[in-house]
Short mmCIF file of N, CA and C in Angstrom, two decimals:
data_model
loop_
_atom_site.label_atom_id
_atom_site.label_comp_id
_atom_site.label_asym_id
_atom_site.label_seq_id
_atom_site.Cartn_x
_atom_site.Cartn_y
_atom_site.Cartn_z
N MET A 1 19.61 -9.72 -63.45
CA MET A 1 20.54 -9.17 -62.30
C MET A 1 19.43 -8.39 -61.90
N LYS A 2 18.21 -7.47 -62.64
CA LYS A 2 17.13 -6.78 -61.93
C LYS A 2 16.29 -7.70 -61.15
N HIS A 3 16.05 -8.69 -61.50
CA HIS A 3 15.37 -9.78 -61.01
C HIS A 3 15.85 -10.15 -59.69
N LYS A 4 16.87 -10.33 -59.72
CA LYS A 4 17.92 -10.79 -58.50
C LYS A 4 17.51 -9.50 -57.36
N LEU A 5 17.87 -8.35 -57.72
CA LEU A 5 18.02 -7.58 -56.76
C LEU A 5 16.13 -6.94 -56.15
N LYS A 6 15.15 -7.21 -57.05
CA LYS A 6 14.03 -7.08 -57.01
C LYS A 6 13.37 -7.87 -56.14
N ARG A 7 14.24 -9.40 -55.85
CA ARG A 7 13.95 -10.35 -54.84
C ARG A 7 14.72 -9.96 -53.48
N TRP A 8 15.92 -9.69 -53.81
CA TRP A 8 16.66 -9.18 -52.70
C TRP A 8 16.04 -8.00 -51.83
N LEU A 9 15.34 -6.89 -52.77
CA LEU A 9 14.76 -5.97 -51.97
C LEU A 9 13.30 -6.57 -50.99
N SER A 10 12.98 -7.09 -51.93
CA SER A 10 11.89 -7.81 -51.46
C SER A 10 11.95 -8.79 -49.85
N SER A 11 12.98 -9.47 -49.96
CA SER A 11 13.09 -10.00 -48.89
C SER A 11 13.56 -8.83 -47.80
N LEU A 12 14.26 -8.16 -47.80
CA LEU A 12 15.07 -6.97 -47.17
C LEU A 12 13.55 -6.31 -46.15
N LEU A 13 12.50 -6.03 -47.48
CA LEU A 13 11.45 -5.50 -46.88
C LEU A 13 10.59 -6.13 -45.73
N ALA A 14 10.45 -7.22 -46.48
CA ALA A 14 10.16 -8.62 -45.37
C ALA A 14 10.45 -8.59 -43.89
N VAL A 15 11.92 -8.65 -44.26
CA VAL A 15 12.82 -8.78 -43.03
C VAL A 15 12.35 -7.27 -42.03
N CYS A 16 12.54 -6.28 -42.58
CA CYS A 16 12.22 -5.13 -41.78
C CYS A 16 10.90 -4.97 -41.08
N MET A 17 9.94 -5.66 -42.08
CA MET A 17 8.32 -5.56 -41.58
C MET A 17 8.30 -6.52 -40.13
N VAL A 18 8.74 -7.61 -40.25
CA VAL A 18 9.07 -8.41 -38.95
C VAL A 18 9.71 -8.03 -37.69
N VAL A 19 10.65 -7.45 -38.01
CA VAL A 19 11.24 -6.52 -36.92
C VAL A 19 10.48 -5.43 -36.28
N SER A 20 9.64 -4.81 -37.35
CA SER A 20 8.80 -3.84 -36.58
C SER A 20 7.96 -4.28 -35.86
N THR A 21 7.30 -5.41 -36.27
CA THR A 21 6.12 -6.09 -35.57
C THR A 21 6.82 -6.10 -34.14
N SER A 22 7.72 -7.09 -34.18
CA SER A 22 8.76 -7.68 -33.29
C SER A 22 8.93 -6.63 -31.97
N VAL A 23 9.29 -5.16 -32.49
CA VAL A 23 9.67 -4.09 -31.79
C VAL A 23 8.16 -3.31 -31.33
N MET A 24 6.74 -3.17 -31.79
CA MET A 24 5.52 -3.34 -31.56
C MET A 24 5.01 -4.08 -30.31
N THR A 25 5.40 -5.11 -30.61
CA THR A 25 4.82 -6.03 -29.61
C THR A 25 5.87 -6.43 -28.56
N ALA A 26 7.16 -5.73 -28.39
CA ALA A 26 8.35 -5.77 -27.27
C ALA A 26 7.55 -4.26 -26.40
N ASN A 27 6.79 -3.41 -27.00
CA ASN A 27 6.59 -2.43 -26.19
C ASN A 27 5.28 -2.43 -25.75
N ALA A 28 4.36 -3.09 -26.27
CA ALA A 28 2.81 -3.34 -25.37
C ALA A 28 3.02 -4.35 -24.53
N ALA A 29 4.16 -5.18 -24.33
CA ALA A 29 4.27 -6.29 -23.47
C ALA A 29 4.97 -5.05 -22.11
N ASN A 30 5.40 -4.12 -22.32
CA ASN A 30 5.56 -3.13 -21.29
C ASN A 30 4.29 -3.18 -20.05
N GLY A 31 3.15 -2.97 -20.84
CA GLY A 31 2.21 -2.64 -19.99
C GLY A 31 1.97 -3.99 -18.79
N THR A 32 2.55 -4.32 -18.11
CA THR A 32 2.73 -5.26 -16.95
C THR A 32 2.67 -4.77 -15.67
N ALA A 33 2.40 -5.39 -14.67
CA ALA A 33 2.84 -4.84 -13.20
C ALA A 33 2.61 -6.26 -12.49
N THR A 34 3.51 -6.38 -11.67
CA THR A 34 3.19 -7.37 -10.35
C THR A 34 3.20 -6.89 -9.30
N LEU A 35 2.62 -7.37 -8.37
CA LEU A 35 2.78 -7.13 -6.64
C LEU A 35 3.70 -7.99 -6.29
N SER A 36 4.49 -7.53 -5.12
CA SER A 36 5.18 -8.21 -4.22
C SER A 36 4.34 -8.93 -3.31
N ASN A 37 3.22 -8.90 -3.41
CA ASN A 37 2.30 -9.63 -2.23
C ASN A 37 1.18 -8.93 -2.23
N THR A 38 -0.25 -10.08 -1.71
CA THR A 38 -1.26 -9.62 -1.42
C THR A 38 -1.95 -8.76 -0.32
N THR A 39 -1.16 -9.41 0.59
CA THR A 39 -1.40 -9.14 1.71
C THR A 39 -0.34 -8.15 3.15
N MET A 40 -0.76 -7.55 3.43
CA MET A 40 0.42 -6.63 4.48
C MET A 40 -0.33 -6.16 5.86
N THR A 41 0.22 -5.92 6.75
CA THR A 41 -0.03 -5.11 7.93
C THR A 41 -0.26 -4.25 7.69
N GLU A 42 -1.00 -3.06 8.91
CA GLU A 42 -1.24 -1.76 8.33
C GLU A 42 0.21 -0.84 8.78
N SER A 43 1.36 -1.12 9.39
CA SER A 43 2.02 -0.71 9.38
C SER A 43 3.57 -1.21 7.87
N GLY A 44 2.90 -2.23 7.29
CA GLY A 44 3.72 -2.89 6.36
C GLY A 44 3.19 -2.04 4.63
N SER A 45 3.74 -2.43 3.67
CA SER A 45 3.68 -2.19 2.45
C SER A 45 3.77 -3.13 1.26
N ILE A 46 3.41 -2.87 0.20
CA ILE A 46 3.31 -4.14 -0.98
C ILE A 46 3.93 -3.35 -1.82
N GLU A 47 5.07 -3.94 -2.54
CA GLU A 47 5.46 -2.96 -3.71
C GLU A 47 4.80 -3.51 -5.15
N VAL A 48 4.70 -2.35 -5.63
CA VAL A 48 4.25 -2.81 -7.35
C VAL A 48 5.70 -2.46 -8.38
N THR A 49 5.90 -3.85 -9.10
CA THR A 49 6.87 -3.61 -10.06
C THR A 49 6.50 -3.62 -11.34
N PHE A 50 6.43 -1.98 -12.33
CA PHE A 50 6.66 -2.42 -13.47
C PHE A 50 7.63 -2.73 -14.32
N SER A 51 7.05 -3.38 -15.66
CA SER A 51 7.99 -4.45 -16.35
C SER A 51 8.66 -2.78 -17.34
N GLY A 52 8.29 -2.07 -17.45
CA GLY A 52 9.10 -0.93 -18.41
C GLY A 52 9.10 0.85 -17.24
N THR A 53 9.97 1.33 -17.74
CA THR A 53 9.99 2.04 -17.31
C THR A 53 9.05 3.49 -17.73
N ALA A 54 8.43 4.38 -16.96
CA ALA A 54 7.37 5.25 -17.54
C ALA A 54 8.12 6.24 -17.82
N SER A 55 7.15 7.32 -18.91
CA SER A 55 7.69 8.40 -19.08
C SER A 55 6.68 9.53 -19.35
N ASP A 56 6.72 10.63 -19.95
CA ASP A 56 5.75 11.57 -19.98
C ASP A 56 4.59 10.95 -20.93
N THR A 57 4.74 9.80 -21.48
CA THR A 57 3.96 9.71 -23.04
C THR A 57 3.82 8.18 -22.87
N GLU A 58 4.60 7.52 -21.71
CA GLU A 58 4.19 5.94 -21.46
C GLU A 58 4.00 6.02 -20.09
N TYR A 59 2.59 5.76 -19.66
CA TYR A 59 2.87 5.78 -18.34
C TYR A 59 1.77 4.68 -17.27
N TYR A 60 2.15 4.44 -16.59
CA TYR A 60 1.02 3.78 -15.59
C TYR A 60 0.03 4.38 -14.58
N ASN A 61 -1.04 3.72 -15.02
CA ASN A 61 -2.17 4.57 -14.34
C ASN A 61 -2.62 3.86 -13.08
N VAL A 62 -2.51 4.16 -11.70
CA VAL A 62 -2.76 3.63 -10.30
C VAL A 62 -3.67 3.97 -10.09
N GLN A 63 -4.96 3.31 -9.42
CA GLN A 63 -6.40 3.43 -8.64
C GLN A 63 -6.33 2.64 -7.88
N ILE A 64 -6.37 3.11 -6.71
CA ILE A 64 -6.84 2.07 -5.24
C ILE A 64 -8.19 2.81 -4.47
N ALA A 65 -8.60 1.47 -4.56
CA ALA A 65 -10.45 1.81 -4.09
C ALA A 65 -11.05 0.79 -2.81
N ASP A 66 -11.67 0.89 -1.96
CA ASP A 66 -12.03 0.08 -1.51
C ASP A 66 -12.89 -1.28 -2.10
N SER A 67 -13.32 -1.94 -1.68
CA SER A 67 -13.75 -3.45 -2.35
C SER A 67 -14.96 -2.86 -3.11
N SER A 68 -15.67 -2.39 -2.78
CA SER A 68 -16.93 -1.88 -3.53
C SER A 68 -16.57 -0.73 -4.68
N TRP A 69 -15.37 -0.44 -4.74
CA TRP A 69 -14.95 0.95 -5.50
C TRP A 69 -16.33 2.16 -4.96
N SER A 70 -16.76 2.12 -3.72
CA SER A 70 -17.03 3.45 -3.95
C SER A 70 -16.41 4.55 -3.42
N THR A 71 -15.11 4.54 -2.26
CA THR A 71 -14.30 5.17 -2.27
C THR A 71 -12.68 4.64 -2.57
N THR A 72 -12.26 6.00 -3.60
CA THR A 72 -11.32 5.74 -4.51
C THR A 72 -10.10 6.71 -3.43
N TYR A 73 -9.29 6.38 -3.01
CA TYR A 73 -7.95 6.57 -2.35
C TYR A 73 -6.69 7.17 -2.91
N VAL A 74 -6.31 6.44 -4.49
CA VAL A 74 -5.24 6.63 -5.34
C VAL A 74 -5.99 6.64 -6.60
N ASN A 75 -5.42 7.89 -7.38
CA ASN A 75 -6.05 7.73 -9.02
C ASN A 75 -4.92 8.70 -9.22
N THR A 76 -3.56 8.10 -9.70
CA THR A 76 -2.34 8.86 -10.08
C THR A 76 -1.92 7.79 -11.17
N ASN A 77 -0.98 8.89 -12.08
CA ASN A 77 -0.05 8.32 -13.28
C ASN A 77 1.18 8.26 -12.78
N ILE A 78 1.76 7.37 -12.77
CA ILE A 78 3.15 7.18 -12.81
C ILE A 78 3.90 7.35 -13.58
N THR A 79 4.47 8.50 -13.86
CA THR A 79 5.48 9.02 -15.15
C THR A 79 6.70 8.75 -14.94
N SER A 80 7.18 8.28 -13.78
CA SER A 80 8.88 8.40 -13.91
C SER A 80 9.19 6.78 -13.03
N GLY A 81 10.23 6.33 -13.23
CA GLY A 81 10.47 5.14 -12.11
C GLY A 81 9.93 3.79 -12.86
N ASP A 82 10.33 3.01 -11.95
CA ASP A 82 9.62 1.02 -12.58
C ASP A 82 8.71 0.69 -11.42
N SER A 83 8.45 1.27 -10.30
CA SER A 83 7.84 0.82 -8.84
C SER A 83 7.15 2.01 -8.52
N TYR A 84 6.10 1.44 -7.73
CA TYR A 84 5.23 1.75 -6.85
C TYR A 84 4.87 1.49 -5.40
N THR A 85 5.15 2.18 -3.93
CA THR A 85 4.42 1.53 -3.08
C THR A 85 3.46 1.53 -2.38
N ILE A 86 2.75 0.78 -1.98
CA ILE A 86 1.49 0.68 -1.16
C ILE A 86 1.37 0.71 0.09
N SER A 87 1.09 1.53 1.02
CA SER A 87 1.23 1.41 2.26
C SER A 87 0.39 2.83 2.89
N GLY A 88 0.40 2.75 4.38
CA GLY A 88 -0.54 3.37 5.02
C GLY A 88 -2.20 3.26 5.14
N TYR A 89 -2.38 2.09 5.01
CA TYR A 89 -3.82 1.58 4.90
C TYR A 89 -4.20 0.81 6.05
N SER A 90 -5.77 1.36 6.54
CA SER A 90 -5.90 0.67 7.52
C SER A 90 -6.40 -0.66 6.89
N ALA A 91 -6.78 -1.50 8.22
CA ALA A 91 -7.02 -3.03 8.07
C ALA A 91 -8.23 -3.24 6.92
N GLY A 92 -8.33 -3.92 5.98
CA GLY A 92 -10.02 -4.14 4.95
C GLY A 92 -9.33 -4.74 3.93
N THR A 93 -9.85 -4.74 3.03
CA THR A 93 -9.67 -5.31 1.79
C THR A 93 -9.83 -4.22 0.53
N TYR A 94 -8.98 -3.97 -0.31
CA TYR A 94 -8.84 -3.01 -1.24
C TYR A 94 -8.61 -3.50 -2.73
N LYS A 95 -8.94 -2.74 -3.49
CA LYS A 95 -8.61 -3.25 -5.09
C LYS A 95 -7.98 -2.27 -5.54
N ILE A 96 -6.96 -2.93 -6.62
CA ILE A 96 -5.68 -1.51 -6.88
C ILE A 96 -6.27 -2.31 -8.51
N TYR A 97 -6.08 -1.32 -9.48
CA TYR A 97 -6.38 -1.19 -10.90
C TYR A 97 -5.56 -0.72 -11.83
N ILE A 98 -4.10 -1.20 -12.42
CA ILE A 98 -3.45 -0.63 -13.54
C ILE A 98 -3.44 -0.46 -14.73
N GLY A 99 -3.62 0.59 -15.46
CA GLY A 99 -3.79 0.41 -16.83
C GLY A 99 -2.24 1.08 -17.50
N TYR A 100 -2.09 1.03 -18.25
CA TYR A 100 -0.44 1.12 -18.94
C TYR A 100 -1.14 1.65 -20.55
N TYR A 101 -0.27 3.38 -20.60
CA TYR A 101 -0.97 4.18 -21.80
C TYR A 101 0.52 4.21 -22.26
N GLU A 102 0.61 4.07 -23.70
CA GLU A 102 1.85 4.09 -24.81
C GLU A 102 1.05 4.06 -25.81
N ASP A 103 2.20 5.20 -27.02
CA ASP A 103 1.54 5.21 -28.12
C ASP A 103 0.19 6.02 -28.40
N GLY A 104 0.05 6.63 -27.79
CA GLY A 104 -1.31 7.38 -27.72
C GLY A 104 -2.71 6.60 -27.36
N SER A 105 -2.35 5.77 -26.83
CA SER A 105 -3.76 4.67 -26.61
C SER A 105 -3.35 3.85 -25.27
N TRP A 106 -4.11 3.48 -24.57
CA TRP A 106 -4.47 2.63 -23.37
C TRP A 106 -4.17 1.14 -23.95
N LYS A 107 -3.08 0.61 -23.41
CA LYS A 107 -2.90 -1.00 -23.82
C LYS A 107 -3.47 -1.55 -22.74
N SER A 108 -3.45 -3.25 -22.72
CA SER A 108 -4.37 -3.93 -22.03
C SER A 108 -3.70 -3.78 -20.62
N ASP A 109 -4.69 -3.96 -19.43
CA ASP A 109 -4.64 -3.37 -18.25
C ASP A 109 -3.40 -4.37 -18.04
N ALA A 110 -2.29 -3.40 -16.98
CA ALA A 110 -1.41 -4.29 -16.43
C ALA A 110 -1.60 -5.18 -15.74
N LEU A 111 -2.84 -4.21 -14.37
CA LEU A 111 -3.08 -5.45 -13.23
C LEU A 111 -4.59 -5.27 -13.20
N SER A 112 -5.41 -5.86 -13.59
CA SER A 112 -7.03 -5.19 -13.56
C SER A 112 -7.36 -6.24 -12.46
N THR A 113 -7.97 -5.20 -11.67
CA THR A 113 -8.99 -5.30 -10.55
C THR A 113 -8.48 -6.68 -9.88
N THR A 114 -7.38 -6.20 -9.18
CA THR A 114 -6.47 -7.21 -7.92
C THR A 114 -6.55 -6.83 -7.00
N THR A 115 -7.36 -7.48 -5.84
CA THR A 115 -7.31 -7.39 -4.43
C THR A 115 -6.34 -7.40 -3.27
N PHE A 116 -5.95 -6.62 -2.36
CA PHE A 116 -5.25 -6.82 -1.48
C PHE A 116 -5.50 -6.85 -0.52
N THR A 117 -5.04 -7.52 0.81
CA THR A 117 -5.68 -7.32 2.41
C THR A 117 -4.65 -6.39 3.23
N VAL A 118 -5.53 -5.96 3.81
CA VAL A 118 -4.75 -5.19 4.96
C VAL A 118 -4.85 -5.93 6.62
N THR A 119 -4.26 -6.49 7.16
CA THR A 119 -4.47 -6.88 8.48
C THR A 119 -3.87 -6.02 9.81
N GLU A 120 -4.79 -6.06 10.71
CA GLU A 120 -4.36 -5.14 12.11
C GLU A 120 -2.76 -5.32 12.49
N ASP A 121 -1.94 -4.30 12.84
CA ASP A 121 -0.80 -4.38 13.60
C ASP A 121 -1.08 -5.12 14.83
N ASP A 122 -2.39 -4.71 15.54
CA ASP A 122 -2.24 -4.99 17.56
C ASP A 122 -1.00 -4.81 17.63
N SER A 123 -0.32 -3.88 17.56
CA SER A 123 1.08 -3.83 18.10
C SER A 123 0.77 -2.80 19.59
N ASN A 124 -0.19 -2.27 19.53
CA ASN A 124 -0.61 -1.55 21.28
C ASN A 124 -0.75 -2.81 22.38
N SER A 125 -1.39 -3.48 21.86
CA SER A 125 -1.53 -4.74 23.40
C SER A 125 -0.08 -5.73 23.09
N GLY A 126 0.31 -5.60 21.98
CA GLY A 126 1.90 -6.88 22.18
C GLY A 126 1.76 -7.97 21.93
N GLY A 127 -0.01 -8.19 21.37
CA GLY A 127 -0.33 -9.54 21.03
C GLY A 127 0.04 -10.06 19.37
N THR A 128 -0.38 -11.34 19.18
CA THR A 128 -0.23 -11.80 17.78
C THR A 128 -0.88 -10.60 16.80
N GLU A 129 -0.45 -10.91 15.79
CA GLU A 129 -1.24 -10.21 14.38
C GLU A 129 -2.54 -10.84 14.36
N ASP A 130 -3.26 -9.95 13.67
CA ASP A 130 -4.67 -10.18 13.58
C ASP A 130 -4.50 -11.27 12.04
N THR A 131 -5.20 -12.32 12.00
CA THR A 131 -4.79 -13.19 10.09
C THR A 131 -6.11 -12.43 9.62
N GLY A 132 -6.84 -11.75 9.90
CA GLY A 132 -7.89 -11.21 8.91
C GLY A 132 -8.94 -12.63 9.00
N THR A 133 -9.63 -12.62 10.19
CA THR A 133 -10.54 -13.92 9.57
C THR A 133 -11.87 -13.33 9.05
N THR A 134 -12.37 -13.94 8.57
CA THR A 134 -13.97 -13.39 7.49
C THR A 134 -14.60 -12.25 8.23
N ASN A 135 -15.30 -12.46 9.24
CA ASN A 135 -15.97 -11.31 9.98
C ASN A 135 -14.98 -10.93 10.89
N GLY A 136 -13.64 -10.73 10.98
CA GLY A 136 -12.98 -9.63 12.13
C GLY A 136 -12.33 -8.18 11.64
N THR A 137 -13.59 -7.71 10.83
CA THR A 137 -13.00 -6.60 10.26
C THR A 137 -14.06 -5.64 10.48
N ALA A 138 -13.76 -4.42 10.75
CA ALA A 138 -14.32 -3.34 10.78
C ALA A 138 -13.91 -1.85 10.12
N THR A 139 -14.79 -1.05 9.87
CA THR A 139 -14.67 0.25 9.27
C THR A 139 -15.36 1.66 9.97
N LEU A 140 -14.30 2.47 10.10
CA LEU A 140 -14.87 3.18 11.01
C LEU A 140 -15.90 4.64 9.63
N SER A 141 -16.89 5.42 9.66
CA SER A 141 -17.39 6.03 8.98
C SER A 141 -16.34 7.41 8.14
N ASP A 142 -15.53 7.83 9.62
CA ASP A 142 -14.42 8.80 9.11
C ASP A 142 -13.74 8.66 10.26
N THR A 143 -12.75 9.57 10.09
CA THR A 143 -11.61 9.48 11.23
C THR A 143 -11.48 10.97 11.99
N THR A 144 -12.26 11.81 11.28
CA THR A 144 -12.51 12.97 12.45
C THR A 144 -13.66 13.38 12.44
N MET A 145 -14.03 14.19 13.60
CA MET A 145 -15.59 14.64 13.66
C MET A 145 -15.29 15.94 14.60
N THR A 146 -16.70 16.30 14.89
CA THR A 146 -16.50 18.11 15.77
C THR A 146 -17.02 17.22 17.41
N GLU A 147 -16.69 18.06 18.24
CA GLU A 147 -17.18 17.41 19.69
C GLU A 147 -18.56 17.35 19.68
N SER A 148 -19.29 17.76 18.80
CA SER A 148 -21.01 17.35 18.84
C SER A 148 -21.29 16.33 17.79
N GLY A 149 -20.25 15.88 17.10
CA GLY A 149 -20.81 14.99 15.75
C GLY A 149 -20.18 13.59 16.25
N SER A 150 -20.37 12.49 15.32
CA SER A 150 -20.36 11.18 15.96
C SER A 150 -19.24 10.45 14.78
N ILE A 151 -18.82 9.37 14.95
CA ILE A 151 -18.18 8.28 14.11
C ILE A 151 -19.10 7.08 14.21
N THR A 152 -19.46 6.48 12.94
CA THR A 152 -20.24 4.70 13.37
C THR A 152 -18.71 3.71 12.88
N VAL A 153 -19.23 2.62 13.64
CA VAL A 153 -18.04 1.97 12.92
C VAL A 153 -18.92 0.29 12.67
N ASN A 154 -18.48 0.04 12.08
CA ASN A 154 -19.36 -0.90 11.00
C ASN A 154 -18.58 -1.93 10.72
N PHE A 155 -19.29 -2.94 11.33
CA PHE A 155 -18.49 -4.46 11.57
C PHE A 155 -18.96 -5.13 10.25
N SER A 156 -18.17 -6.48 9.78
CA SER A 156 -18.20 -7.15 8.47
C SER A 156 -19.30 -8.18 8.72
N GLY A 157 -19.43 -8.34 10.61
CA GLY A 157 -20.41 -9.37 10.91
C GLY A 157 -21.27 -9.11 11.93
N THR A 158 -22.16 -9.93 11.76
CA THR A 158 -22.96 -9.74 12.91
C THR A 158 -22.39 -10.27 14.66
N ALA A 159 -22.06 -9.90 15.45
CA ALA A 159 -21.58 -10.20 16.57
C ALA A 159 -22.71 -11.29 17.18
N SER A 160 -22.35 -12.38 17.86
CA SER A 160 -22.89 -13.24 19.15
C SER A 160 -22.20 -13.39 20.41
N SER A 161 -22.81 -14.15 21.12
CA SER A 161 -22.29 -14.20 22.68
C SER A 161 -20.93 -15.13 22.43
N SER A 162 -20.77 -15.54 21.57
CA SER A 162 -19.42 -16.39 21.37
C SER A 162 -18.49 -15.70 20.43
N GLU A 163 -18.91 -14.95 19.36
CA GLU A 163 -18.23 -14.07 18.68
C GLU A 163 -18.40 -12.58 18.36
N TYR A 164 -17.68 -12.06 18.91
CA TYR A 164 -18.00 -10.68 19.51
C TYR A 164 -16.84 -9.57 19.18
N TYR A 165 -16.76 -8.46 19.41
CA TYR A 165 -15.70 -7.48 18.72
C TYR A 165 -15.71 -6.58 19.90
N LYS A 166 -14.57 -6.03 20.30
CA LYS A 166 -13.79 -5.70 21.46
C LYS A 166 -13.39 -4.29 21.24
N ILE A 167 -14.02 -3.16 21.37
CA ILE A 167 -13.73 -1.64 21.38
C ILE A 167 -13.29 -0.88 22.39
N GLU A 168 -11.85 -0.57 22.07
CA GLU A 168 -11.54 0.03 23.33
C GLU A 168 -10.93 1.22 22.55
N ILE A 169 -11.33 2.38 23.22
CA ILE A 169 -11.10 3.76 22.95
C ILE A 169 -10.15 4.73 23.80
N ALA A 170 -9.09 5.13 24.02
CA ALA A 170 -7.83 5.55 24.71
C ALA A 170 -7.31 7.09 24.38
N ASP A 171 -6.64 7.80 24.85
CA ASP A 171 -6.01 9.12 24.42
C ASP A 171 -4.96 8.70 23.62
N SER A 172 -4.27 9.58 23.24
CA SER A 172 -3.06 9.03 21.86
C SER A 172 -2.02 8.49 22.49
N SER A 173 -1.44 8.15 23.85
CA SER A 173 -0.64 8.00 24.53
C SER A 173 -1.19 6.39 25.17
N TRP A 174 -2.23 6.23 24.86
CA TRP A 174 -3.10 4.88 25.83
C TRP A 174 -2.88 5.05 27.25
N SER A 175 -2.43 5.89 27.41
CA SER A 175 -2.36 6.11 29.16
C SER A 175 -4.11 6.21 30.51
N THR A 176 -4.94 6.84 29.08
CA THR A 176 -6.39 6.87 29.96
C THR A 176 -6.98 5.99 28.58
N LYS A 177 -8.21 5.03 29.31
CA LYS A 177 -9.22 4.35 28.55
C LYS A 177 -10.51 5.36 28.95
N TYR A 178 -11.19 5.18 27.41
CA TYR A 178 -12.07 6.11 28.27
C TYR A 178 -13.63 5.02 27.98
N VAL A 179 -13.11 4.07 26.99
CA VAL A 179 -14.09 2.72 26.65
C VAL A 179 -13.52 1.43 26.25
N ASP A 180 -14.03 0.64 27.21
CA ASP A 180 -13.31 -1.01 26.94
C ASP A 180 -14.59 -1.66 27.08
N THR A 181 -15.32 -1.90 25.91
CA THR A 181 -16.56 -3.11 26.07
C THR A 181 -16.25 -4.35 24.56
N SER A 182 -17.04 -4.73 24.84
CA SER A 182 -17.66 -6.00 23.82
C SER A 182 -18.48 -6.07 23.40
N ILE A 183 -18.99 -5.96 22.12
CA ILE A 183 -19.70 -5.61 21.31
C ILE A 183 -20.53 -7.42 21.16
N THR A 184 -21.59 -7.67 21.82
CA THR A 184 -22.22 -8.88 21.81
C THR A 184 -23.39 -9.09 20.98
N SER A 185 -23.81 -8.13 19.89
CA SER A 185 -24.90 -7.95 19.58
C SER A 185 -24.76 -7.01 18.31
N GLY A 186 -25.67 -7.18 16.88
CA GLY A 186 -25.78 -6.18 16.34
C GLY A 186 -24.40 -5.68 15.31
N ASP A 187 -24.50 -4.52 14.62
CA ASP A 187 -23.79 -4.83 13.55
C ASP A 187 -22.67 -3.24 13.32
#
């Protein structure tokens, strides 16, 4: 009888260990995230959906930076909810890094160094959306300046007589244009 009881207790212990291991694996599996899309327009958005609900002790860390990681736009911990919305970015390519923190340690990356692209709306001219050609991007060095200061626009490719950048600068209502020129050389 004692022998049978001992065998039964051993079996029960083995089952408990399997259940415990399964629960730990299931928790670790919560460290995943999915992007609804990898491209959007400047007025659009991308939804990041997490596989588990975050809390004060189990959360997602979201980082968004430019393609070279030289400028970080977002670095925040999501401690509630199961989604995050990316919106309000100017045209360009960005990287998103998401990690998952649980049980006092970082788990595998939920979404490691995934890129997303933002294309121009082109809503002011009523034309078609820029599809984001390889060289068709430009970046401002800043969006504010003093009256005696300057802002540099850096193009992603070198312009030529057949491939050029067109720059228009106007007041906030587009009623007065101060600059309307094509850049046919330089970057």
